Tab-separated table of C-alpha atoms in Angstrom:
chain	number	residue	atom	x	y	z
A	1	MET	CA	-37.241	-18.364	-92.127
A	2	MET	CA	-36.681	-16.649	-95.473
A	3	ILE	CA	-37.268	-18.319	-98.846
A	4	LEU	CA	-36.366	-16.787	-102.222
A	5	VAL	CA	-38.293	-17.930	-105.306
A	6	THR	CA	-36.822	-16.977	-108.674
A	7	GLY	CA	-37.282	-17.841	-112.349
A	8	GLY	CA	-38.293	-16.420	-115.715
A	9	SER	CA	-41.589	-14.991	-116.900
A	10	LYS	CA	-44.810	-16.963	-116.267
A	11	CYS	CA	-42.999	-20.029	-115.012
A	12	GLY	CA	-45.048	-20.684	-111.869
A	13	LYS	CA	-43.162	-18.579	-109.297
A	14	SER	CA	-46.287	-17.146	-107.647
A	15	CYS	CA	-47.988	-20.508	-107.462
A	16	CYS	CA	-44.872	-22.006	-105.872
A	17	ALA	CA	-44.536	-19.088	-103.419
A	18	GLU	CA	-48.196	-19.305	-102.414
A	19	SER	CA	-47.930	-23.013	-101.701
A	20	LEU	CA	-44.908	-22.341	-99.456
A	21	MET	CA	-47.125	-20.007	-97.437
A	22	ASN	CA	-49.566	-22.871	-96.809
A	23	THR	CA	-47.051	-24.453	-94.448
A	24	VAL	CA	-47.782	-21.881	-91.723
A	25	ASP	CA	-50.774	-21.024	-89.566
A	26	GLY	CA	-51.857	-17.550	-88.532
A	27	PRO	CA	-52.382	-14.395	-90.556
A	28	LYS	CA	-50.709	-14.270	-93.947
A	29	TYR	CA	-49.865	-11.025	-95.678
A	30	TYR	CA	-49.432	-10.544	-99.392
A	31	LEU	CA	-47.095	-7.617	-99.870
A	32	ALA	CA	-47.691	-6.279	-103.375
A	33	THR	CA	-45.091	-4.014	-104.970
A	34	MET	CA	-46.557	-3.516	-108.445
A	35	ILE	CA	-47.875	0.000	-109.030
A	36	PRO	CA	-51.251	-0.419	-110.741
A	37	TYR	CA	-50.623	1.528	-113.935
A	38	GLY	CA	-51.688	0.529	-117.422
A	39	GLU	CA	-53.846	-2.223	-118.839
A	40	GLU	CA	-51.272	-5.030	-118.558
A	41	ALA	CA	-50.516	-4.216	-114.906
A	42	PHE	CA	-54.218	-4.303	-114.084
A	43	SER	CA	-54.704	-7.628	-115.822
A	44	ALA	CA	-51.636	-9.103	-114.054
A	45	ILE	CA	-52.951	-7.836	-110.711
A	46	ASP	CA	-56.416	-9.280	-111.420
A	47	ARG	CA	-54.930	-12.632	-112.414
A	48	HIS	CA	-52.884	-12.819	-109.206
A	49	ARG	CA	-55.882	-11.745	-107.102
A	50	ILE	CA	-57.947	-14.578	-108.547
A	51	MET	CA	-55.088	-17.020	-107.893
A	52	ARG	CA	-54.870	-15.884	-104.246
A	53	ALA	CA	-58.606	-15.793	-103.595
A	54	ASP	CA	-59.672	-18.144	-100.766
A	55	LYS	CA	-56.073	-18.662	-99.688
A	56	GLY	CA	-56.479	-16.370	-96.689
A	57	PHE	CA	-54.116	-13.565	-97.641
A	58	LEU	CA	-54.445	-9.983	-96.446
A	59	THR	CA	-53.145	-7.805	-99.274
A	60	VAL	CA	-50.974	-4.801	-98.417
A	61	GLU	CA	-49.517	-2.552	-101.109
A	62	GLN	CA	-46.078	-1.085	-100.514
A	63	TYR	CA	-44.255	0.186	-103.585
A	64	THR	CA	-41.027	1.404	-101.969
A	65	ASP	CA	-39.307	1.285	-98.537
A	66	ILE	CA	-40.543	-2.217	-97.926
A	67	ASP	CA	-39.412	-2.330	-94.279
A	68	ARG	CA	-41.881	0.442	-93.418
A	69	VAL	CA	-44.887	-1.769	-94.090
A	70	GLU	CA	-47.224	-1.970	-91.131
A	71	ILE	CA	-47.724	-5.591	-90.217
A	72	PRO	CA	-47.756	-7.269	-86.795
A	73	ASP	CA	-44.461	-8.791	-85.627
A	74	GLY	CA	-44.206	-12.502	-86.286
A	75	SER	CA	-46.444	-12.439	-89.382
A	76	SER	CA	-45.987	-14.592	-92.433
A	77	VAL	CA	-45.381	-12.497	-95.524
A	78	LEU	CA	-45.269	-13.158	-99.241
A	79	LEU	CA	-43.402	-10.311	-100.944
A	80	GLU	CA	-44.086	-10.079	-104.683
A	81	CYS	CA	-41.907	-9.059	-106.343
A	82	LEU	CA	-38.361	-7.696	-106.166
A	83	SER	CA	-38.258	-6.748	-109.852
A	84	ASN	CA	-41.106	-4.268	-109.384
A	85	LEU	CA	-39.763	-3.039	-106.050
A	86	LEU	CA	-36.382	-2.341	-107.666
A	87	ALA	CA	-37.938	-0.527	-110.646
A	88	ASN	CA	-39.997	1.636	-108.259
A	89	GLU	CA	-36.987	2.594	-106.141
A	90	MET	CA	-34.397	2.773	-108.887
A	91	PHE	CA	-36.301	5.086	-111.224
A	92	ARG	CA	-38.110	7.235	-108.679
A	93	ASN	CA	-37.826	11.018	-108.891
A	94	LYS	CA	-36.894	10.658	-112.584
A	95	LYS	CA	-33.330	9.708	-111.718
A	96	ILE	CA	-31.369	6.465	-111.770
A	97	ASN	CA	-30.840	5.575	-108.116
A	98	ILE	CA	-28.309	2.891	-107.248
A	99	CYS	CA	-30.236	1.187	-104.481
A	100	SER	CA	-29.466	-2.558	-104.277
A	101	ASP	CA	-27.735	-2.209	-100.871
A	102	LYS	CA	-30.640	-0.149	-99.543
A	103	ILE	CA	-33.292	-2.606	-100.777
A	104	ALA	CA	-31.398	-5.648	-99.492
A	105	ALA	CA	-31.070	-3.952	-96.080
A	106	ASP	CA	-34.810	-3.085	-96.095
A	107	ILE	CA	-35.665	-6.714	-96.835
A	108	LEU	CA	-33.421	-8.048	-94.071
A	109	ARG	CA	-35.143	-5.654	-91.630
A	110	LEU	CA	-38.501	-6.920	-92.852
A	111	LYS	CA	-37.276	-10.484	-92.376
A	112	ASN	CA	-36.538	-9.771	-88.714
A	113	LYS	CA	-40.174	-8.764	-88.200
A	114	THR	CA	-41.595	-11.933	-89.770
A	115	ASN	CA	-42.011	-15.564	-88.891
A	116	LEU	CA	-41.830	-16.584	-92.547
A	117	LEU	CA	-40.838	-14.350	-95.446
A	118	VAL	CA	-41.269	-15.738	-98.956
A	119	ILE	CA	-39.869	-13.464	-101.651
A	120	VAL	CA	-40.569	-13.669	-105.378
A	121	THR	CA	-37.916	-12.273	-107.700
A	122	ASN	CA	-37.062	-12.615	-111.390
A	123	GLN	CA	-34.212	-13.658	-113.603
A	124	VAL	CA	-33.701	-10.835	-116.090
A	125	GLY	CA	-30.090	-11.135	-117.197
A	126	TYR	CA	-30.252	-14.068	-119.584
A	127	ASP	CA	-31.119	-12.478	-122.912
A	128	GLY	CA	-27.601	-11.330	-123.765
A	129	ILE	CA	-28.836	-8.021	-125.167
A	130	CYS	CA	-26.765	-4.863	-124.595
A	131	TYR	CA	-29.265	-2.395	-123.210
A	132	GLU	CA	-28.873	1.315	-122.610
A	133	ARG	CA	-27.536	2.510	-119.246
A	134	GLY	CA	-30.775	2.507	-117.257
A	135	THR	CA	-31.802	-1.030	-118.206
A	136	ALA	CA	-28.257	-2.421	-117.977
A	137	GLY	CA	-28.018	-0.885	-114.501
A	138	TYR	CA	-31.361	-2.407	-113.566
A	139	ILE	CA	-30.196	-5.906	-114.583
A	140	ALA	CA	-27.029	-5.443	-112.530
A	141	GLU	CA	-28.872	-4.135	-109.483
A	142	LEU	CA	-31.453	-6.934	-109.517
A	143	GLY	CA	-28.621	-9.468	-109.796
A	144	ARG	CA	-26.920	-7.887	-106.772
A	145	ILE	CA	-30.108	-7.892	-104.674
A	146	ASN	CA	-30.833	-11.504	-105.623
A	147	GLN	CA	-27.342	-12.539	-104.549
A	148	LYS	CA	-27.592	-10.713	-101.220
A	149	ILE	CA	-31.007	-12.144	-100.428
A	150	ALA	CA	-30.010	-15.643	-101.548
A	151	ALA	CA	-26.937	-15.509	-99.294
A	152	ASN	CA	-29.206	-14.764	-96.322
A	153	ALA	CA	-32.078	-17.051	-97.309
A	154	ASP	CA	-32.708	-20.449	-95.755
A	155	LYS	CA	-33.949	-21.760	-99.050
A	156	VAL	CA	-33.665	-20.661	-102.707
A	157	ILE	CA	-35.933	-22.160	-105.367
A	158	GLU	CA	-35.816	-21.598	-109.120
A	159	CYS	CA	-39.026	-22.331	-111.043
A	160	VAL	CA	-38.497	-23.861	-114.481
A	161	TYR	CA	-41.823	-24.066	-116.340
A	162	GLY	CA	-43.569	-24.792	-113.076
A	163	ILE	CA	-40.994	-27.287	-111.770
A	164	PRO	CA	-39.336	-26.147	-108.533
A	165	VAL	CA	-35.563	-26.632	-108.668
A	166	ILE	CA	-33.932	-26.308	-105.246
A	167	LEU	CA	-30.778	-24.189	-105.446
A	168	LYS	CA	-30.208	-23.869	-101.697
A	169	GLY	CA	-31.570	-25.451	-98.503
B	1	MET	CA	-44.416	-37.305	-122.442
B	2	ILE	CA	-40.890	-36.021	-122.024
B	3	LEU	CA	-39.942	-32.338	-121.960
B	4	ILE	CA	-36.391	-31.252	-122.734
B	5	THR	CA	-35.717	-27.619	-121.913
B	6	GLY	CA	-32.881	-25.145	-121.364
B	7	GLY	CA	-31.647	-21.952	-123.003
B	8	ALA	CA	-30.802	-21.675	-126.705
B	9	TYR	CA	-27.792	-23.724	-127.848
B	10	GLN	CA	-27.377	-25.747	-124.664
B	11	GLY	CA	-27.393	-29.148	-126.378
B	12	LYS	CA	-31.082	-30.045	-126.276
B	13	THR	CA	-31.286	-31.415	-129.834
B	14	ALA	CA	-28.046	-33.387	-129.519
B	15	TYR	CA	-29.256	-34.882	-126.234
B	16	ALA	CA	-32.630	-35.803	-127.730
B	17	GLN	CA	-31.087	-37.409	-130.817
B	18	GLN	CA	-28.677	-39.378	-128.657
B	19	HIS	CA	-31.458	-40.817	-126.514
B	20	PHE	CA	-34.335	-41.169	-128.977
B	21	LEU	CA	-34.205	-42.610	-132.454
B	22	TYR	CA	-37.266	-40.766	-133.730
B	23	PRO	CA	-37.023	-38.338	-136.625
B	24	ILE	CA	-37.279	-34.827	-135.276
B	25	THR	CA	-40.039	-32.450	-136.362
B	26	ASP	CA	-39.268	-28.743	-136.305
B	27	GLY	CA	-41.941	-26.577	-134.697
B	28	ALA	CA	-40.559	-23.659	-136.712
B	29	ASP	CA	-42.032	-24.971	-139.983
B	30	CYS	CA	-44.163	-28.115	-139.449
B	31	SER	CA	-47.934	-28.117	-139.847
B	32	PHE	CA	-49.927	-27.813	-136.641
B	33	ASP	CA	-51.458	-31.238	-137.302
B	34	THR	CA	-48.000	-32.823	-137.638
B	35	ALA	CA	-47.086	-31.326	-134.261
B	36	LYS	CA	-49.951	-33.283	-132.742
B	37	THR	CA	-48.807	-36.619	-134.195
B	38	THR	CA	-44.994	-36.537	-134.362
B	39	LYS	CA	-42.937	-38.490	-131.840
B	40	MET	CA	-40.345	-35.752	-131.356
B	41	LEU	CA	-40.891	-32.033	-131.737
B	42	LYS	CA	-38.338	-29.270	-131.311
B	43	ASN	CA	-38.641	-25.471	-131.169
B	44	TYR	CA	-41.963	-25.555	-129.347
B	45	HIS	CA	-41.433	-21.881	-128.447
B	46	ILE	CA	-41.413	-21.033	-132.174
B	47	LEU	CA	-44.518	-23.154	-132.727
B	48	VAL	CA	-46.186	-20.999	-130.054
B	49	ARG	CA	-45.155	-17.861	-131.955
B	50	ARG	CA	-46.660	-19.282	-135.165
B	51	LEU	CA	-49.892	-20.186	-133.360
B	52	LEU	CA	-50.154	-16.631	-132.005
B	53	GLU	CA	-49.514	-15.233	-135.487
B	54	CYS	CA	-52.514	-17.291	-136.687
B	55	ARG	CA	-54.525	-15.931	-133.725
B	56	SER	CA	-54.816	-19.462	-132.344
B	57	ASP	CA	-55.130	-20.192	-128.637
B	58	ALA	CA	-51.671	-21.635	-127.945
B	59	GLU	CA	-52.544	-22.806	-124.435
B	60	ALA	CA	-55.613	-24.699	-125.689
B	61	PHE	CA	-53.466	-26.176	-128.484
B	62	THR	CA	-50.896	-27.304	-125.895
B	63	HIS	CA	-53.583	-29.019	-123.800
B	64	LEU	CA	-54.876	-30.726	-126.937
B	65	LEU	CA	-51.395	-31.856	-127.968
B	66	CYS	CA	-50.798	-33.341	-124.507
B	67	ALA	CA	-54.092	-35.253	-124.779
B	68	GLU	CA	-53.641	-36.453	-128.362
B	69	ASN	CA	-49.886	-37.047	-128.395
B	70	PRO	CA	-49.074	-38.107	-124.833
B	71	ASP	CA	-45.831	-39.960	-125.667
B	72	CYS	CA	-44.202	-37.101	-127.542
B	73	VAL	CA	-40.693	-35.849	-126.749
B	74	ILE	CA	-40.842	-32.051	-126.786
B	75	LEU	CA	-37.950	-29.613	-126.938
B	76	LEU	CA	-38.680	-26.126	-125.659
B	77	ASP	CA	-36.265	-23.238	-125.128
B	78	GLU	CA	-36.304	-21.301	-121.883
B	79	ILE	CA	-36.925	-17.747	-123.059
B	80	GLY	CA	-38.442	-15.867	-120.107
B	81	SER	CA	-35.337	-14.843	-118.166
B	82	GLY	CA	-34.587	-11.524	-119.831
B	83	ILE	CA	-35.905	-7.986	-119.748
B	84	ILE	CA	-39.597	-7.507	-120.536
B	85	PRO	CA	-39.723	-6.697	-124.285
B	86	MET	CA	-40.885	-3.258	-125.431
B	87	GLU	CA	-43.077	-4.740	-128.162
B	88	LYS	CA	-46.472	-5.930	-126.939
B	89	SER	CA	-46.600	-8.961	-129.266
B	90	GLU	CA	-43.187	-10.049	-127.942
B	91	ARG	CA	-44.427	-9.745	-124.371
B	92	ILE	CA	-47.481	-11.834	-125.192
B	93	TRP	CA	-45.334	-14.466	-126.899
B	94	ARG	CA	-42.901	-14.650	-123.975
B	95	GLU	CA	-45.699	-15.004	-121.431
B	96	THR	CA	-47.592	-17.545	-123.528
B	97	VAL	CA	-44.467	-19.666	-123.907
B	98	GLY	CA	-44.174	-19.601	-120.108
B	99	ARG	CA	-47.745	-20.774	-119.639
B	100	CYS	CA	-47.476	-23.447	-122.355
B	101	GLY	CA	-44.202	-24.640	-120.819
B	102	CYS	CA	-45.932	-25.042	-117.445
B	103	ILE	CA	-48.658	-27.138	-119.120
B	104	LEU	CA	-46.098	-29.347	-120.902
B	105	ALA	CA	-43.989	-29.772	-117.746
B	106	GLU	CA	-47.037	-30.693	-115.695
B	107	LYS	CA	-48.127	-33.338	-118.186
B	108	SER	CA	-44.609	-34.733	-118.674
B	109	ASP	CA	-43.368	-37.743	-116.755
B	110	THR	CA	-39.811	-36.533	-117.123
B	111	VAL	CA	-38.433	-33.003	-117.510
B	112	ILE	CA	-34.769	-32.611	-118.399
B	113	ARG	CA	-32.934	-29.288	-118.397
B	114	LEU	CA	-29.766	-28.838	-120.409
B	115	VAL	CA	-27.128	-26.301	-119.351
B	116	CYS	CA	-23.874	-26.252	-121.341
B	117	GLY	CA	-24.763	-29.689	-122.692
B	118	ILE	CA	-25.159	-31.135	-119.192
B	119	PRO	CA	-28.555	-32.686	-118.469
B	120	THR	CA	-30.255	-32.330	-115.103
B	121	VAL	CA	-33.450	-34.214	-114.436
B	122	ILE	CA	-35.768	-31.746	-112.741
B	123	LYS	CA	-38.836	-34.011	-112.782
B	124	GLY	CA	-39.154	-37.794	-112.883
B	125	LYS	CA	-36.329	-40.232	-113.599
B	126	LEU	CA	-33.262	-40.119	-115.860
B	127	LEU	CA	-33.658	-41.959	-119.138
C-alpha cells in the first residue's frame, strides 16, 4: 500500500500522514529527508519531533538514495518529504542533476520493501513566477516525481488548510 | 462559520456575494476589531500580513475571531503552493497563513474551495 499526501505550506500534510500511519500495527519508521542546516530547519525539525512524540515512530535520516535505507522488510514507513529529497539529490555536488526518474525508481523500490509507505510531498508550481533555471527545473522535476508516484499510489490526498481532499483511491 | 478558499481570482468573492447578502469587509484595510464583528470578511491572508506587520500573534487572533465571531463567512486565498520565498518575512507570512487557515477550516462547519469559479465542498454540506 502506498499513499501520497500533497498540499501547500503548513496545511496539515504531516498531521494527515501521521494519522494514516495509525492504521497499522508493528514498527513504524519515520524517514526524514531534511538536512539539519540553519535555524529554520532546526525549528521545523523540532516542531515535527514534538508532533511525532508518543506516536511510536523510529526516526531514520536518509537525505539521498532513499531505497538504501536500512529498515526491516514489511515495515511501515512515513517518508517526509519529497521536496527536500529532490533538493538534496538535484543540487548535490554543486551541479543541477536531472533526477526525477532516479528518485521515482528509488521510491518504488522502497515501496516493495514496505507494508505501508506514506509519502509527503509538496505543491510548488502554483505561484506563476518565472524563476531562474535551477528553480524552474526543480519545480518541473518535483511535478514529474509527484505524477509518477501518484500513478503508482493506491491513494492520493491533497491537504487544503487541514482538510483532506481525496484525489485518488 | 463558513470558509471559502481557493487560489487568487478563482471566483471566491462572486460566489460569496451570490450566496450571502451581507456586506463584505476587506481584510486588506478594515480595523482588526471590525474583522472580529463583521458577518463576511475577505482577504484573510492579507489581514494576517497586517497582523504580522503590527507584531501581533495572528494565530491567537484567529482563535479569538473564531470564538467571538463564530457565524462569520471568511474568504481566504490559498497561497502556500509555490516556491519557498527568499525573504524571511515572506516565509513567515506564508507559513502563518497556512496555520491560520487550518484553524479556520477546523472551526468551520463548511469549507468550500473555488477553482475556476467552480465550488467544491471539501467539508460539511453545500449551501
